[in-house]
Amino acid sequence: MEPTTLFDKIWDAHVVNKIEGGPSVLYIDRHFIHEVTSPVAFSGLEGRGLPLFRPQNTVATPDHNVPTIEQHLPIREELSRKQVETLTANCERHKIPMYGLSHKWHGIVHIIGPELGITQPGMTIVCGDSHTSTHGAFGAIAFGIGTSEVEMVFASQCILQPKPKKMRINVEGKLAQNVTSKDIALYVISKISTSGGTGHFVEFAGSAIRDLSMEARMTLCNMSIECGARGGMIAPDETTFAYLKGREEAPKGAAWDKKLAEWKKLKTDDDAVFDTEYTFDAVDITPMITYGTNPGMGVGVEGSIPTGDELAGSDKATFLKSLEYMGFHPGEKLKGKKIDYVFIGSCTNGRIEDFRLFADYIKGKKKASWVTAWIVPGSKQVEQQIREEGLVEIMESAGFALRQPGCSACLAMNDDKIPEGKYAVSTSNRNFEGRQGPGARTLLASPLMAAAAAVNGVISDPRD
Amino acid sequence: MIEKFIKIVSSAVPLPIENVDTDQIIPARFLKAVERKGFGDNLFRDWRYRKDGTPNPDFVLNNPKYSGTILVAGKNFGSGSSREHAAWSVYDYGFRVVVSSFFADIFKGNVLNNGLLPIQVTEEFLFEMFDTIEKDPTAAFEVDLEKQAIRNINKSTELQFDINPYKKECLLKGYDDIDYLLSLKNEITAFENSRV
Ligand code: SF4
């Protein structure tokens, strides 16, 4: 048999039909939905007079729009409230399990899927949110879809997809202390650019990747789409199985043993060929921070903003426009620059390990007086764990307050908006113009970098 | 059902900026509607309007010189989030064709699902289009989906473009993917049964 990749194995096992010269009909095992990209799909479905084909394969949570304080009160902002109410009504009508704001398992869609064991190796998973790639950390094919595609999955549990090309990104060796998987992500994107992965699905491999915890793998796969890829994945291994075992929706007893045997076969064959392959050395990666308006514009914290001298024409104009938005100059050092806001959270870095890292750093220190910090857990379970582990006390004595779960300042659809012109060190995934509020200036980094910035009030190296 | 797309002859609106991401096309704070309509009003919102809500006269959509159903944009158009609202807003504004030298994947898929044709052209052809429009904002371009060709009428230059044959068929006939998937219900159920 011809050697195949992990991606091929899962993809091929889900093809119901292939259109000659066209896309494949791909069966979807899990469909996550939230309040922003689902309402139009529901009304489309109902407009056609169709039922939801497989409601039991669908899971809903409101996350994008929700406030991160006083969640027990009705949502004040009218349009947000309407979207959440619409989701609730749609889920009731179509019998879709929903983890609403008051549910003990509420949280950001890409946090709760893995946390509840809904996300499993070998699955196909979609959601109307591009960071669905997070679930690829379990050795699943997971990717973001548009609302028309949400409607397709509602109607048929399938979508039409052309098979992407395959890319492997190897990271070999040992990561230095205080270097996280967020730094790997920002490093890789800075090397291959925000369009380097376009048309591809990425498999992350190599010893540095195998050494990552499950949560760190999720951070990396989450960011895979920022290099333009459809998604990223990591072959499941003992770390994956240990994480999954015993979770609410994970298989139990004999069913677990059977699944485990299947999951163990999910890996790329030795001689399988990728369309594109990159290899990086873990020792070259240092704590990263972005200085521009796309996630590829990142450097090591000790580095400087590029001069842009080698750029010409429209590339140069785009580069300068980006720096102008950020209020930075070519060639400047980033370390020591004053910042105004810090955001810890999102489906990129809103898990317990992220808050542990943060708490560990700030322990016994104090938040800089001029910094506003939003500490937003990714889910209720993460919030509870933060409390149980005593991290809240550490945060509070350092001058930080814990908020309630949601997407928050990651896309600033709720009230958590960074004011115009202010600098925010953010653990989220996108630093586009206006992403965190009109005129907001975002610097993407790891929770550790964010902790150091919050304490010192300036961009700092957590290793100092 | 989507609107049938066959042939368009129109002037074009130039947006010679690269890496225009979906947050620029439609900022997240405008994603709150529960219907598909009305997004055109907020297309390129933060470029199009000043902070006080008045139109920014420097932005191309506010310049009466330019009009037409073809949007011509710089490289890597539509990167960023998967929000289909970006495609709806471009369509709702009145565009039927977007030309660029490179498109982000999800955006390309989304626009095709909404009856909007993304045409990927060479850098050279793109620059020539920008140049033509700059010299004559009324210059017309012809897009023929059947022939898969885009023509710069002033310059008499033409370029063949690629489109997936299935998507082409859908656009020409005004079919959408759900009509097709629904015809496969039996196969899908058989597939499910074969896996347990
Ligand atoms: S945290 Fe950000 S990226 Fe993640 S689901 Fe929410 S909006 Fe999307």
PDB file of N, CA and C in Angstrom, chain A residues 2 16 29 52 83 86 99-100 104 123 141 172 174 233 243 248 250 256 297 314 326 330 343 382 402 434:
ATOM      1  N   GLU A   2       0.393   2.249  -0.695  1.00  0.00           N
ATOM      2  CA  GLU A   2       1.133   3.505  -0.752  1.00  0.00           C
ATOM      3  C   GLU A   2       1.142   4.184   0.618  1.00  0.00           C
ATOM      4  N   VAL A  16     -17.762  10.738   1.480  1.00  0.00           N
ATOM      5  CA  VAL A  16     -18.983  10.025   1.123  1.00  0.00           C
ATOM      6  C   VAL A  16     -19.060   9.878  -0.386  1.00  0.00           C
ATOM      7  N   ASP A  29     -18.122  14.708  11.721  1.00  0.00           N
ATOM      8  CA  ASP A  29     -18.472  14.018  12.965  1.00  0.00           C
ATOM      9  C   ASP A  29     -19.007  14.969  14.023  1.00  0.00           C
ATOM     10  N   LEU A  52     -33.095  19.695  10.942  1.00  0.00           N
ATOM     11  CA  LEU A  52     -31.659  19.511  11.149  1.00  0.00           C
ATOM     12  C   LEU A  52     -31.376  18.018  11.030  1.00  0.00           C
ATOM     13  N   GLN A  83     -28.753  37.898  19.729  1.00  0.00           N
ATOM     14  CA  GLN A  83     -28.054  36.754  19.124  1.00  0.00           C
ATOM     15  C   GLN A  83     -28.047  35.553  20.071  1.00  0.00           C
ATOM     16  N   THR A  86     -31.485  34.114  20.199  1.00  0.00           N
ATOM     17  CA  THR A  86     -31.785  33.402  18.952  1.00  0.00           C
ATOM     18  C   THR A  86     -31.131  32.018  18.966  1.00  0.00           C
ATOM     19  N   TYR A  99     -24.606  24.569  25.864  1.00  0.00           N
ATOM     20  CA  TYR A  99     -24.032  24.938  27.147  1.00  0.00           C
ATOM     21  C   TYR A  99     -24.135  26.451  27.291  1.00  0.00           C
ATOM     22  N   GLY A 100     -25.276  26.892  27.791  1.00  0.00           N
ATOM     23  CA  GLY A 100     -25.557  28.330  27.899  1.00  0.00           C
ATOM     24  C   GLY A 100     -24.771  28.989  29.013  1.00  0.00           C
ATOM     25  N   LYS A 104     -22.731  24.890  33.874  1.00  0.00           N
ATOM     26  CA  LYS A 104     -21.418  24.732  34.525  1.00  0.00           C
ATOM     27  C   LYS A 104     -20.302  24.403  33.520  1.00  0.00           C
ATOM     28  N   MET A 123     -11.434  12.380  14.151  1.00  0.00           N
ATOM     29  CA  MET A 123     -12.714  12.978  13.791  1.00  0.00           C
ATOM     30  C   MET A 123     -12.560  14.059  12.729  1.00  0.00           C
ATOM     31  N   ILE A 141      -9.201  16.250  11.936  1.00  0.00           N
ATOM     32  CA  ILE A 141      -9.245  17.262  10.879  1.00  0.00           C
ATOM     33  C   ILE A 141     -10.302  18.275  11.293  1.00  0.00           C
ATOM     34  N   GLU A 172      12.321  20.522  15.812  1.00  0.00           N
ATOM     35  CA  GLU A 172      13.170  19.506  16.450  1.00  0.00           C
ATOM     36  C   GLU A 172      13.964  20.115  17.600  1.00  0.00           C
ATOM     37  N   LYS A 174      14.933  20.775  21.842  1.00  0.00           N
ATOM     38  CA  LYS A 174      14.267  21.133  23.102  1.00  0.00           C
ATOM     39  C   LYS A 174      14.029  22.628  23.173  1.00  0.00           C
ATOM     40  N   MET A 233      -2.618  19.960  12.590  1.00  0.00           N
ATOM     41  CA  MET A 233      -2.911  18.784  13.400  1.00  0.00           C
ATOM     42  C   MET A 233      -1.629  18.159  13.939  1.00  0.00           C
ATOM     43  N   TYR A 243      -4.909  12.682  28.309  1.00  0.00           N
ATOM     44  CA  TYR A 243      -5.749  13.871  28.485  1.00  0.00           C
ATOM     45  C   TYR A 243      -7.234  13.503  28.360  1.00  0.00           C
ATOM     46  N   GLU A 248     -15.960  13.704  30.284  1.00  0.00           N
ATOM     47  CA  GLU A 248     -17.396  13.432  30.198  1.00  0.00           C
ATOM     48  C   GLU A 248     -17.822  12.681  28.941  1.00  0.00           C
ATOM     49  N   ALA A 250     -15.868  11.359  26.565  1.00  0.00           N
ATOM     50  CA  ALA A 250     -14.924  10.378  26.004  1.00  0.00           C
ATOM     51  C   ALA A 250     -15.511   8.985  26.171  1.00  0.00           C
ATOM     52  N   TRP A 256     -13.851   2.457  25.113  1.00  0.00           N
ATOM     53  CA  TRP A 256     -12.563   3.173  25.177  1.00  0.00           C
ATOM     54  C   TRP A 256     -11.459   2.306  24.570  1.00  0.00           C
ATOM     55  N   MET A 297       4.021  39.420  11.566  1.00  0.00           N
ATOM     56  CA  MET A 297       4.944  40.505  11.871  1.00  0.00           C
ATOM     57  C   MET A 297       5.388  40.383  13.327  1.00  0.00           C
ATOM     58  N   SER A 314       4.640  48.045  -3.345  1.00  0.00           N
ATOM     59  CA  SER A 314       3.458  47.939  -2.493  1.00  0.00           C
ATOM     60  C   SER A 314       3.769  47.180  -1.199  1.00  0.00           C
ATOM     61  N   MET A 326       0.484  51.230  14.144  1.00  0.00           N
ATOM     62  CA  MET A 326       0.974  50.816  15.461  1.00  0.00           C
ATOM     63  C   MET A 326       1.710  51.946  16.190  1.00  0.00           C
ATOM     64  N   PRO A 330      10.420  51.903  11.820  1.00  0.00           N
ATOM     65  CA  PRO A 330      11.283  50.814  11.354  1.00  0.00           C
ATOM     66  C   PRO A 330      12.580  50.789  12.168  1.00  0.00           C
ATOM     67  N   PHE A 343      -4.292  41.499  27.954  1.00  0.00           N
ATOM     68  CA  PHE A 343      -5.428  40.570  27.863  1.00  0.00           C
ATOM     69  C   PHE A 343      -4.912  39.141  27.900  1.00  0.00           C
ATOM     70  N   VAL A 382     -12.386  26.110  33.582  1.00  0.00           N
ATOM     71  CA  VAL A 382     -11.072  26.739  33.788  1.00  0.00           C
ATOM     72  C   VAL A 382     -11.175  27.726  34.948  1.00  0.00           C
ATOM     73  N   LEU A 402     -10.160  38.558  38.268  1.00  0.00           N
ATOM     74  CA  LEU A 402     -10.561  37.521  37.309  1.00  0.00           C
ATOM     75  C   LEU A 402     -11.954  37.825  36.770  1.00  0.00           C
ATOM     76  N   GLY A 434      -7.910  47.250  14.319  1.00  0.00           N
ATOM     77  CA  GLY A 434      -9.265  47.300  14.860  1.00  0.00           C
ATOM     78  C   GLY A 434      -9.781  46.008  15.448  1.00  0.00           C
TER      79      GLY A 434
END
